[in-house]
Amino acid sequence: GEDVEQSLFLSVREGDSSVINCTYTDSSSTYLYWYKQEPGAGLQLLTYIFSNMDMKQDQRLTVLLNKKDKHLSLRIADTQTGDSAIYFCAESYPGGYQKVTFGIGTKLQVIP
Amino acid sequence: EAGVAQSPRYKIIEKRQSVAFWCNPISGHATLYWYQQILGQGPKLLIQFQNNGVVDDSQLPKDRFSAERLKGVDSTLKIQPAKLEDSAVYLCASTSAGGEVGDTQYFGPGTRLTVL
């Protein structure tokens, strides 16, 4: 079955880089996503990567995918206090209409 | 472009009562999802609509949960009767196309339900 695992908590100092890790089990995953959820808000798509890619960079965000190890990471450069939120890793896999499985989320705390 | 709207934002009810949530997706979005997010967990898909038809409701507890999307636009999710374990945030999301792999899901702010 599908399963997405993440560490629960990460604390970094403002200005440092943050790396949030995720592992998934479904080798047929086609897209992998990172969502951000701020308190009291819905999920906001940050970035996604297609499964045949190794890396994707978007401004301060870098996504690395190791398909062999089924490992996905999100690096946030120059982390700011506004980056404090819960980050969800998610995978989608074939089966007709899109089905997305979310991890439990990693809470990122940025210390000023 | 207006985002996904949900109401109410908060609801407190007693167990065995009924409750309904409303979602208005982004205009023109054909695919609509309802997720349940229990505190400390990721969202879990309850039901997916393509226009006004159900695509996937395999994880919807059909003995107490129901959802409809009349006219393929707005949707309501109902719980009757509610149980304590239904306390969660109920998120609505929509996508512009057929909900196919890679389509971006846009989420609403959610409805936080507390069952006492």
PDB file of C-alpha atoms in Angstrom:
ATOM      1  CA  GLY A   1       0.000   0.000   0.000  1.00  0.00           C
ATOM      2  CA  GLU A   2       0.901   3.652  -0.175  1.00  0.00           C
ATOM      3  CA  ASP A   3       2.739   5.204   2.753  1.00  0.00           C
ATOM      4  CA  VAL A   4       4.568   8.483   3.165  1.00  0.00           C
ATOM      5  CA  GLU A   5       6.786   9.074   6.180  1.00  0.00           C
ATOM      6  CA  GLN A   6       8.261  12.275   7.543  1.00  0.00           C
ATOM      7  CA  SER A   7      10.008  13.396  10.674  1.00  0.00           C
ATOM      8  CA  LEU A   8       7.733  15.356  12.970  1.00  0.00           C
ATOM      9  CA  PHE A   9       9.749  18.409  13.878  1.00  0.00           C
ATOM     10  CA  LEU A  10      12.651  20.544  12.692  1.00  0.00           C
ATOM     11  CA  SER A  11      14.096  23.650  14.306  1.00  0.00           C
ATOM     12  CA  VAL A  12      16.523  25.992  12.520  1.00  0.00           C
ATOM     13  CA  ARG A  13      17.914  29.456  13.040  1.00  0.00           C
ATOM     14  CA  GLU A  14      16.852  32.292  10.774  1.00  0.00           C
ATOM     15  CA  GLY A  15      19.206  32.557   7.827  1.00  0.00           C
ATOM     16  CA  ASP A  16      20.271  28.915   7.949  1.00  0.00           C
ATOM     17  CA  SER A  17      19.170  26.285   5.461  1.00  0.00           C
ATOM     18  CA  SER A  18      16.392  23.847   6.326  1.00  0.00           C
ATOM     19  CA  VAL A  19      16.206  20.329   4.977  1.00  0.00           C
ATOM     20  CA  ILE A  20      12.966  18.416   5.368  1.00  0.00           C
ATOM     21  CA  ASN A  21      13.045  14.739   4.473  1.00  0.00           C
ATOM     22  CA  CYS A  22      10.408  12.290   3.337  1.00  0.00           C
ATOM     23  CA  THR A  23      10.316   8.646   2.335  1.00  0.00           C
ATOM     24  CA  TYR A  24       7.619   6.972   0.312  1.00  0.00           C
ATOM     25  CA  THR A  25       6.882   3.368  -0.494  1.00  0.00           C
ATOM     26  CA  ASP A  26       5.015   3.334  -3.797  1.00  0.00           C
ATOM     27  CA  SER A  27       7.527   2.875  -6.596  1.00  0.00           C
ATOM     28  CA  SER A  28       4.872   3.722  -9.149  1.00  0.00           C
ATOM     29  CA  SER A  29       4.564   7.265  -7.823  1.00  0.00           C
ATOM     30  CA  THR A  30       4.514   9.700 -10.668  1.00  0.00           C
ATOM     31  CA  TYR A  31       4.555  13.089  -8.967  1.00  0.00           C
ATOM     32  CA  LEU A  32       5.867  14.055  -5.554  1.00  0.00           C
ATOM     33  CA  TYR A  33       4.779  17.256  -3.885  1.00  0.00           C
ATOM     34  CA  TRP A  34       5.650  19.571  -1.064  1.00  0.00           C
ATOM     35  CA  TYR A  35       2.797  21.496   0.553  1.00  0.00           C
ATOM     36  CA  LYS A  36       2.981  24.166   3.242  1.00  0.00           C
ATOM     37  CA  GLN A  37       0.293  24.659   5.869  1.00  0.00           C
ATOM     38  CA  GLU A  38       0.296  27.719   8.082  1.00  0.00           C
ATOM     39  CA  PRO A  39      -1.803  27.778  11.274  1.00  0.00           C
ATOM     40  CA  GLY A  40      -5.504  27.912  10.561  1.00  0.00           C
ATOM     41  CA  ALA A  41      -5.011  27.758   6.815  1.00  0.00           C
ATOM     42  CA  GLY A  42      -5.392  25.188   4.088  1.00  0.00           C
ATOM     43  CA  LEU A  43      -2.532  23.558   2.257  1.00  0.00           C
ATOM     44  CA  GLN A  44      -0.540  25.567  -0.249  1.00  0.00           C
ATOM     45  CA  LEU A  45       1.379  23.784  -2.992  1.00  0.00           C
ATOM     46  CA  LEU A  46       5.030  24.856  -2.814  1.00  0.00           C
ATOM     47  CA  THR A  47       6.577  22.736  -5.513  1.00  0.00           C
ATOM     48  CA  TYR A  48       6.407  19.345  -7.127  1.00  0.00           C
ATOM     49  CA  ILE A  49       8.733  17.055  -9.027  1.00  0.00           C
ATOM     50  CA  PHE A  50       8.053  14.459 -11.658  1.00  0.00           C
ATOM     51  CA  SER A  51       9.393  11.039 -10.802  1.00  0.00           C
ATOM     52  CA  ASN A  52      11.876  10.959 -13.690  1.00  0.00           C
ATOM     53  CA  MET A  53      13.667  14.044 -12.360  1.00  0.00           C
ATOM     54  CA  ASP A  54      16.458  14.130  -9.782  1.00  0.00           C
ATOM     55  CA  MET A  55      16.304  17.756  -8.799  1.00  0.00           C
ATOM     56  CA  LYS A  56      14.171  20.839  -9.149  1.00  0.00           C
ATOM     57  CA  GLN A  57      15.062  24.322  -8.021  1.00  0.00           C
ATOM     58  CA  ASP A  58      12.652  27.198  -7.560  1.00  0.00           C
ATOM     59  CA  GLN A  59      14.103  30.334  -5.952  1.00  0.00           C
ATOM     60  CA  ARG A  60      14.923  29.390  -2.342  1.00  0.00           C
ATOM     61  CA  LEU A  61      13.487  25.899  -2.702  1.00  0.00           C
ATOM     62  CA  THR A  62      15.423  22.861  -3.905  1.00  0.00           C
ATOM     63  CA  VAL A  63      13.784  19.461  -4.219  1.00  0.00           C
ATOM     64  CA  LEU A  64      15.947  16.363  -4.446  1.00  0.00           C
ATOM     65  CA  LEU A  65      14.560  12.982  -5.424  1.00  0.00           C
ATOM     66  CA  ASN A  66      16.357   9.692  -4.954  1.00  0.00           C
ATOM     67  CA  LYS A  67      14.042   7.282  -6.680  1.00  0.00           C
ATOM     68  CA  LYS A  68      16.169   4.253  -5.860  1.00  0.00           C
ATOM     69  CA  ASP A  69      15.856   4.915  -2.124  1.00  0.00           C
ATOM     70  CA  LYS A  70      12.365   6.452  -2.469  1.00  0.00           C
ATOM     71  CA  HIS A  71      13.630   9.514  -0.658  1.00  0.00           C
ATOM     72  CA  LEU A  72      12.494  13.082  -1.236  1.00  0.00           C
ATOM     73  CA  SER A  73      13.884  16.201   0.391  1.00  0.00           C
ATOM     74  CA  LEU A  74      13.026  19.875   0.452  1.00  0.00           C
ATOM     75  CA  ARG A  75      15.782  22.378   1.092  1.00  0.00           C
ATOM     76  CA  ILE A  76      14.856  25.933   1.991  1.00  0.00           C
ATOM     77  CA  ALA A  77      17.764  28.329   1.655  1.00  0.00           C
ATOM     78  CA  ASP A  78      18.062  31.379   3.907  1.00  0.00           C
ATOM     79  CA  THR A  79      15.145  30.260   6.075  1.00  0.00           C
ATOM     80  CA  GLN A  80      12.946  33.095   7.318  1.00  0.00           C
ATOM     81  CA  THR A  81      10.512  33.304  10.229  1.00  0.00           C
ATOM     82  CA  GLY A  82       7.717  33.342   7.661  1.00  0.00           C
ATOM     83  CA  ASP A  83       8.742  29.844   6.653  1.00  0.00           C
ATOM     84  CA  SER A  84       7.556  28.517  10.017  1.00  0.00           C
ATOM     85  CA  ALA A  85       4.746  26.110   9.153  1.00  0.00           C
ATOM     86  CA  ILE A  86       3.966  22.435   8.697  1.00  0.00           C
ATOM     87  CA  TYR A  87       5.351  20.928   5.507  1.00  0.00           C
ATOM     88  CA  PHE A  88       3.637  17.942   3.949  1.00  0.00           C
ATOM     89  CA  CYS A  89       5.217  15.556   1.533  1.00  0.00           C
ATOM     90  CA  ALA A  90       2.739  13.905  -0.824  1.00  0.00           C
ATOM     91  CA  GLU A  91       2.799  11.446  -3.676  1.00  0.00           C
ATOM     92  CA  SER A  92       0.417  10.774  -6.486  1.00  0.00           C
ATOM     93  CA  TYR A  93       0.307   7.594  -8.475  1.00  0.00           C
ATOM     94  CA  PRO A  94      -1.373   6.236 -11.541  1.00  0.00           C
ATOM     95  CA  GLY A  95      -4.876   4.890 -11.491  1.00  0.00           C
ATOM     96  CA  GLY A  96      -6.895   7.121 -13.681  1.00  0.00           C
ATOM     97  CA  TYR A  97      -7.827  10.154 -11.685  1.00  0.00           C
ATOM     98  CA  GLN A  98      -5.217  11.693  -9.449  1.00  0.00           C
ATOM     99  CA  LYS A  99      -4.929  10.105  -6.014  1.00  0.00           C
ATOM    100  CA  VAL A 100      -2.687  11.854  -3.568  1.00  0.00           C
ATOM    101  CA  THR A 101      -1.339  10.400  -0.329  1.00  0.00           C
ATOM    102  CA  PHE A 102       0.003  12.827   2.257  1.00  0.00           C
ATOM    103  CA  GLY A 103       2.569  12.321   4.984  1.00  0.00           C
ATOM    104  CA  ILE A 104       1.854  13.427   8.546  1.00  0.00           C
ATOM    105  CA  GLY A 105       3.763  16.673   8.127  1.00  0.00           C
ATOM    106  CA  THR A 106       6.983  18.152   9.499  1.00  0.00           C
ATOM    107  CA  LYS A 107       6.640  21.182  11.716  1.00  0.00           C
ATOM    108  CA  LEU A 108       9.376  23.684  10.907  1.00  0.00           C
ATOM    109  CA  GLN A 109      10.220  26.164  13.631  1.00  0.00           C
ATOM    110  CA  VAL A 110      12.446  29.090  12.655  1.00  0.00           C
ATOM    111  CA  ILE A 111      14.215  30.734  15.557  1.00  0.00           C
ATOM    112  CA  PRO A 112      14.943  34.455  15.080  1.00  0.00           C
TER     113      PRO A 112
ATOM    114  CA  GLU B   1      -8.904  34.692  -9.046  1.00  0.00           C
ATOM    115  CA  ALA B   2     -10.861  33.818  -5.915  1.00  0.00           C
ATOM    116  CA  GLY B   3      -9.715  30.749  -4.046  1.00  0.00           C
ATOM    117  CA  VAL B   4     -11.635  27.786  -2.711  1.00  0.00           C
ATOM    118  CA  ALA B   5     -14.225  28.975  -0.201  1.00  0.00           C
ATOM    119  CA  GLN B   6     -15.449  26.939   2.738  1.00  0.00           C
ATOM    120  CA  SER B   7     -17.952  27.589   5.483  1.00  0.00           C
ATOM    121  CA  PRO B   8     -18.315  27.566   8.348  1.00  0.00           C
ATOM    122  CA  ARG B   9     -14.719  27.971   9.513  1.00  0.00           C
ATOM    123  CA  TYR B  10     -15.463  26.484  12.915  1.00  0.00           C
ATOM    124  CA  LYS B  11     -18.211  24.244  14.249  1.00  0.00           C
ATOM    125  CA  ILE B  12     -18.754  22.745  17.681  1.00  0.00           C
ATOM    126  CA  ILE B  13     -21.438  20.101  18.115  1.00  0.00           C
ATOM    127  CA  GLU B  14     -22.310  17.334  20.518  1.00  0.00           C
ATOM    128  CA  LYS B  15     -21.965  13.705  19.561  1.00  0.00           C
ATOM    129  CA  ARG B  16     -24.928  12.243  17.733  1.00  0.00           C
ATOM    130  CA  GLN B  17     -25.803  15.642  16.263  1.00  0.00           C
ATOM    131  CA  SER B  18     -25.670  16.370  12.550  1.00  0.00           C
ATOM    132  CA  VAL B  19     -23.457  18.857  10.765  1.00  0.00           C
ATOM    133  CA  ALA B  20     -22.939  20.054   7.213  1.00  0.00           C
ATOM    134  CA  PHE B  21     -20.027  21.777   5.535  1.00  0.00           C
ATOM    135  CA  TRP B  22     -20.083  23.755   2.342  1.00  0.00           C
ATOM    136  CA  CYS B  23     -17.440  24.243  -0.334  1.00  0.00           C
ATOM    137  CA  ASN B  24     -17.305  26.512  -3.353  1.00  0.00           C
ATOM    138  CA  PRO B  25     -14.400  25.564  -5.610  1.00  0.00           C
ATOM    139  CA  ILE B  26     -12.488  27.885  -7.880  1.00  0.00           C
ATOM    140  CA  SER B  27     -14.684  28.910 -10.782  1.00  0.00           C
ATOM    141  CA  GLY B  28     -14.470  26.455 -13.627  1.00  0.00           C
ATOM    142  CA  HIS B  29     -12.723  23.735 -11.664  1.00  0.00           C
ATOM    143  CA  ALA B  30     -14.195  20.401 -12.605  1.00  0.00           C
ATOM    144  CA  THR B  31     -12.699  18.217  -9.898  1.00  0.00           C
ATOM    145  CA  LEU B  32     -13.480  18.646  -6.214  1.00  0.00           C
ATOM    146  CA  TYR B  33     -12.086  16.796  -3.206  1.00  0.00           C
ATOM    147  CA  TRP B  34     -13.040  16.533   0.438  1.00  0.00           C
ATOM    148  CA  TYR B  35     -10.269  15.623   2.876  1.00  0.00           C
ATOM    149  CA  GLN B  36     -10.328  14.896   6.597  1.00  0.00           C
ATOM    150  CA  GLN B  37      -7.303  16.092   8.551  1.00  0.00           C
ATOM    151  CA  ILE B  38      -7.129  14.819  12.102  1.00  0.00           C
ATOM    152  CA  LEU B  39      -4.841  16.775  14.417  1.00  0.00           C
ATOM    153  CA  GLY B  40      -1.227  15.728  13.915  1.00  0.00           C
ATOM    154  CA  GLN B  41      -1.913  13.845  10.695  1.00  0.00           C
ATOM    155  CA  GLY B  42      -1.879  14.539   6.997  1.00  0.00           C
ATOM    156  CA  PRO B  43      -5.072  14.990   5.018  1.00  0.00           C
ATOM    157  CA  LYS B  44      -6.953  11.836   4.125  1.00  0.00           C
ATOM    158  CA  LEU B  45      -9.154  11.782   1.040  1.00  0.00           C
ATOM    159  CA  LEU B  46     -12.829  11.195   1.790  1.00  0.00           C
ATOM    160  CA  ILE B  47     -14.418  11.717  -1.611  1.00  0.00           C
ATOM    161  CA  GLN B  48     -13.537  13.007  -5.075  1.00  0.00           C
ATOM    162  CA  PHE B  49     -16.005  14.425  -7.582  1.00  0.00           C
ATOM    163  CA  GLN B  50     -15.545  14.944 -11.297  1.00  0.00           C
ATOM    164  CA  ASN B  51     -18.205  17.507 -12.177  1.00  0.00           C
ATOM    165  CA  ASN B  52     -21.225  16.138 -10.316  1.00  0.00           C
ATOM    166  CA  GLY B  53     -20.189  12.489 -10.434  1.00  0.00           C
ATOM    167  CA  VAL B  54     -18.323  10.580  -7.728  1.00  0.00           C
ATOM    168  CA  VAL B  55     -14.910   9.302  -8.831  1.00  0.00           C
ATOM    169  CA  ASP B  56     -13.664   7.884  -5.541  1.00  0.00           C
ATOM    170  CA  ASP B  57     -15.459   7.514  -2.228  1.00  0.00           C
ATOM    171  CA  SER B  58     -13.657   4.406  -1.027  1.00  0.00           C
ATOM    172  CA  GLN B  59     -12.569   6.026   2.250  1.00  0.00           C
ATOM    173  CA  LEU B  60     -15.857   7.746   3.029  1.00  0.00           C
ATOM    174  CA  PRO B  61     -17.625   6.218   6.073  1.00  0.00           C
ATOM    175  CA  LYS B  62     -20.896   5.884   4.256  1.00  0.00           C
ATOM    176  CA  ASP B  63     -22.884   4.898   7.312  1.00  0.00           C
ATOM    177  CA  ARG B  64     -22.593   8.448   8.620  1.00  0.00           C
ATOM    178  CA  PHE B  65     -20.956  10.619   5.972  1.00  0.00           C
ATOM    179  CA  SER B  66     -22.551  11.799   2.759  1.00  0.00           C
ATOM    180  CA  ALA B  67     -21.556  14.315   0.128  1.00  0.00           C
ATOM    181  CA  GLU B  68     -23.104  15.781  -2.937  1.00  0.00           C
ATOM    182  CA  ARG B  69     -22.147  18.144  -5.698  1.00  0.00           C
ATOM    183  CA  LEU B  70     -25.311  19.175  -7.412  1.00  0.00           C
ATOM    184  CA  LYS B  71     -24.843  20.992 -10.720  1.00  0.00           C
ATOM    185  CA  GLY B  72     -21.130  20.235 -10.588  1.00  0.00           C
ATOM    186  CA  VAL B  73     -20.181  23.397  -8.717  1.00  0.00           C
ATOM    187  CA  ASP B  74     -20.713  23.750  -4.949  1.00  0.00           C
ATOM    188  CA  SER B  75     -20.495  20.752  -2.689  1.00  0.00           C
ATOM    189  CA  THR B  76     -21.749  19.840   0.763  1.00  0.00           C
ATOM    190  CA  LEU B  77     -20.375  17.233   3.137  1.00  0.00           C
ATOM    191  CA  LYS B  78     -22.670  15.972   5.875  1.00  0.00           C
ATOM    192  CA  ILE B  79     -22.060  13.920   8.992  1.00  0.00           C
ATOM    193  CA  GLN B  80     -25.067  12.295  10.629  1.00  0.00           C
ATOM    194  CA  PRO B  81     -24.730  11.354  13.456  1.00  0.00           C
ATOM    195  CA  ALA B  82     -21.357  12.722  14.518  1.00  0.00           C
ATOM    196  CA  LYS B  83     -18.945  10.776  16.711  1.00  0.00           C
ATOM    197  CA  LEU B  84     -16.125  12.041  18.881  1.00  0.00           C
ATOM    198  CA  GLU B  85     -13.546  10.697  16.425  1.00  0.00           C
ATOM    199  CA  ASP B  86     -14.956  12.933  13.694  1.00  0.00           C
ATOM    200  CA  SER B  87     -13.253  15.925  15.316  1.00  0.00           C
ATOM    201  CA  ALA B  88     -10.928  17.165  12.596  1.00  0.00           C
ATOM    202  CA  VAL B  89     -10.400  19.837   9.977  1.00  0.00           C
ATOM    203  CA  TYR B  90     -12.348  19.159   6.809  1.00  0.00           C
ATOM    204  CA  LEU B  91     -10.546  20.482   3.772  1.00  0.00           C
ATOM    205  CA  CYS B  92     -11.979  21.057   0.341  1.00  0.00           C
ATOM    206  CA  ALA B  93      -9.752  21.224  -2.737  1.00  0.00           C
ATOM    207  CA  SER B  94     -10.287  21.606  -6.444  1.00  0.00           C
ATOM    208  CA  THR B  95      -8.362  21.174  -9.680  1.00  0.00           C
ATOM    209  CA  SER B  96      -8.952  22.781 -13.003  1.00  0.00           C
ATOM    210  CA  ALA B  97      -8.868  19.801 -15.287  1.00  0.00           C
ATOM    211  CA  GLY B  98      -9.765  16.172 -14.959  1.00  0.00           C
ATOM    212  CA  GLY B  99      -7.973  15.618 -11.683  1.00  0.00           C
ATOM    213  CA  GLU B 100      -5.341  13.730 -13.590  1.00  0.00           C
ATOM    214  CA  VAL B 101      -1.869  13.095 -12.251  1.00  0.00           C
ATOM    215  CA  GLY B 102       0.065  16.326 -12.015  1.00  0.00           C
ATOM    216  CA  ASP B 103      -2.924  18.649 -11.793  1.00  0.00           C
ATOM    217  CA  THR B 104      -2.452  21.149  -8.987  1.00  0.00           C
ATOM    218  CA  GLN B 105      -4.907  20.925  -6.138  1.00  0.00           C
ATOM    219  CA  TYR B 106      -5.953  24.233  -4.601  1.00  0.00           C
ATOM    220  CA  PHE B 107      -7.106  23.986  -1.006  1.00  0.00           C
ATOM    221  CA  GLY B 108      -9.629  25.973   0.958  1.00  0.00           C
ATOM    222  CA  PRO B 109      -8.957  27.119   4.541  1.00  0.00           C
ATOM    223  CA  GLY B 110     -10.899  24.207   6.017  1.00  0.00           C
ATOM    224  CA  THR B 111     -13.677  23.783   8.557  1.00  0.00           C
ATOM    225  CA  ARG B 112     -12.545  22.846  12.046  1.00  0.00           C
ATOM    226  CA  LEU B 113     -15.093  20.493  13.629  1.00  0.00           C
ATOM    227  CA  THR B 114     -15.096  19.755  17.343  1.00  0.00           C
ATOM    228  CA  VAL B 115     -17.414  17.009  18.560  1.00  0.00           C
ATOM    229  CA  LEU B 116     -18.040  17.051  22.318  1.00  0.00           C
TER     230      LEU B 116
END
